[in-house]
Coordinates of C-alpha atoms in Angstrom, one line a residue:
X165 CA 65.4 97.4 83.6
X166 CA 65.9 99.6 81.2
X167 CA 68.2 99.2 78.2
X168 CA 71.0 101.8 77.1
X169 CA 69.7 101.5 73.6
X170 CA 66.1 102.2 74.5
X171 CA 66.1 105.7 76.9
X172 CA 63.6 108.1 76.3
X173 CA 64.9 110.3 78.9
X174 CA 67.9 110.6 81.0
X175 CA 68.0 108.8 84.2
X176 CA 68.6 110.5 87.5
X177 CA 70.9 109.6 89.8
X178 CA 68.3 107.7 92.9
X179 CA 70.5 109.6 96.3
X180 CA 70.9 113.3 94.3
X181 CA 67.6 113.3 91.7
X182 CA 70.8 114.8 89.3
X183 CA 70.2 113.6 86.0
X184 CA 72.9 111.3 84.5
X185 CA 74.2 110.6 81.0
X186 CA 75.6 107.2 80.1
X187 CA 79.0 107.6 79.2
X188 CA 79.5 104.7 77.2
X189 CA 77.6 104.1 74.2
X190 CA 76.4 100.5 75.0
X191 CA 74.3 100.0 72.0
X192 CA 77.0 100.2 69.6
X193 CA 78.6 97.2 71.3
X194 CA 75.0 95.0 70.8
X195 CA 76.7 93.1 67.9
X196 CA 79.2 91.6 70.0
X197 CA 77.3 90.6 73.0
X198 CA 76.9 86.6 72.3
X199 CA 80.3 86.3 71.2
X200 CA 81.3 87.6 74.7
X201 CA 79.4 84.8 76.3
X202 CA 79.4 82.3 73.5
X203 CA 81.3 79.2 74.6
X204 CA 82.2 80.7 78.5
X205 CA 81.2 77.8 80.4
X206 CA 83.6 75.4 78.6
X207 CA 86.3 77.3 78.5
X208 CA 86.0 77.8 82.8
X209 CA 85.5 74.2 82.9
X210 CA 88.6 73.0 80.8
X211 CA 91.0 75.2 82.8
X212 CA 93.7 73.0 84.3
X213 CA 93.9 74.6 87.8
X214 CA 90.5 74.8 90.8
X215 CA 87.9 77.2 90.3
X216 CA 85.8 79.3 92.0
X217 CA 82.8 80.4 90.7
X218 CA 81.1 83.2 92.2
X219 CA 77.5 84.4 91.4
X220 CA 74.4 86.4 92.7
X221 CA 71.9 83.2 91.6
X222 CA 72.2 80.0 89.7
X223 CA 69.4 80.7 87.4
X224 CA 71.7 81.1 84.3
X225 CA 73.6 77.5 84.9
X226 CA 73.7 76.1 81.4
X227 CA 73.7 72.2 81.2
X228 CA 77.4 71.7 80.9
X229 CA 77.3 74.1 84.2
X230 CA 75.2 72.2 86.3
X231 CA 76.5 68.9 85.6
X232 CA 79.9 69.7 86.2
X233 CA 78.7 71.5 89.6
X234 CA 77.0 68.5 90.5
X235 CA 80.4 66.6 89.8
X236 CA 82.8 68.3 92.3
X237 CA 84.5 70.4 89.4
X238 CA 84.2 73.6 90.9
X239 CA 83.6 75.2 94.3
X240 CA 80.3 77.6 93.5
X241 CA 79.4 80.5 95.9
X242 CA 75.9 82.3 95.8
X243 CA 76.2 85.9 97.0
X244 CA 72.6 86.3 98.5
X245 CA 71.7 89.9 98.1
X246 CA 74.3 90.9 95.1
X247 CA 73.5 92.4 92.1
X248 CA 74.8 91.7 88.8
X249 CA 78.7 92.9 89.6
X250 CA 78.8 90.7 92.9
X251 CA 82.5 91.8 93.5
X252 CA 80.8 95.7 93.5
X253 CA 78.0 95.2 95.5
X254 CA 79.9 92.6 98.2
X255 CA 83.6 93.5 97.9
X256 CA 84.6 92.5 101.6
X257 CA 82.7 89.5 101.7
X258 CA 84.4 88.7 97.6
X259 CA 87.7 89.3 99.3
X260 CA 87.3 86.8 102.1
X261 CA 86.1 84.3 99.5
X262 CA 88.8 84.3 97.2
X263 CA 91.4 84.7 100.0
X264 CA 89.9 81.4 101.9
X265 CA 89.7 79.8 98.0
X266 CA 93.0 80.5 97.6
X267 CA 94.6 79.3 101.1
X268 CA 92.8 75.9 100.7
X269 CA 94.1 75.7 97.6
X270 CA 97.4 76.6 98.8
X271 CA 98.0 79.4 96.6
X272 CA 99.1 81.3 98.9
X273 CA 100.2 80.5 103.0
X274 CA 98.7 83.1 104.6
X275 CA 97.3 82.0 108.0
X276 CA 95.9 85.3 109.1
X277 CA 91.8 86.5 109.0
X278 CA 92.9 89.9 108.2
X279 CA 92.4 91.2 104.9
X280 CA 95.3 93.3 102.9
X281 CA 95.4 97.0 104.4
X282 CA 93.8 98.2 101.5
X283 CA 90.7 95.8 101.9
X284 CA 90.0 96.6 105.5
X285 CA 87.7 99.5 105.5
X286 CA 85.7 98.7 102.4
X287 CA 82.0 100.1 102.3
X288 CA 79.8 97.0 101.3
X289 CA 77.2 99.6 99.7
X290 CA 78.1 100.6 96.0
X291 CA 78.9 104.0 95.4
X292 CA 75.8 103.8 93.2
X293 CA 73.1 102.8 95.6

């Protein structure tokens, strides 16, 4: 991986060989970074309401994470194969997930497997890849 901060050369797009320009200038956002993060998990965890907690791998559970997975406090699913935006790279599947979280947790009464219209004919592959 290769930071925004730290090209030497533009990237090329990997289906045209185009090169490509990052349009947002990431490294001037740095500073902020940890206080994006900073405190995340127990602000998901004290939420009065059920939770889902969707992820590509588990290898970034902190402590308070893991013990309160291990508890029963949140309903985790691992998307096997996504990358870093899971609901990108595995929309359909992200779709189902949070429809079938939110019928079980009667949020909503829908009894159907069909997804909204607008879900239907979703390409799984990310316009980037």
């Amino acid at each position: 991986p290769v930071s925004a901060g730290s090209l030497e050369r533009e990237p090329h797009d990997l289906k045209t060989g185009e090169q490509v320009r990052w349009r947002t200038p990431l490294a001037q956002s740095e500073q902020f970074w940890k206080g994006w993060f900073r405190g995340i998990s127990s602000e998901f965890l004290s939420a009065p309401a059920a939770k889902l907690l969707i992820l590509a791998g588990v290898d970034r559970f902190d402590r308070d994470l893991t013990i309160a997975q291990m508890q029963g406090k949140f309903q985790t699913l691992l998307m096997q194969g996504a990358g870093h935006a899971v609901h990108e790279d595995q929309p359909e599947r992200t779709a189902l997930a949070l429809l079938e979280f939110m019928r079980r947790n009667r949020i909503i009464q829908d009894e159907t497997n069909q997804l909204p219209f607008a879900l239907r004919n979703l390409n799984p592959t990310p316009p980037c890849c």
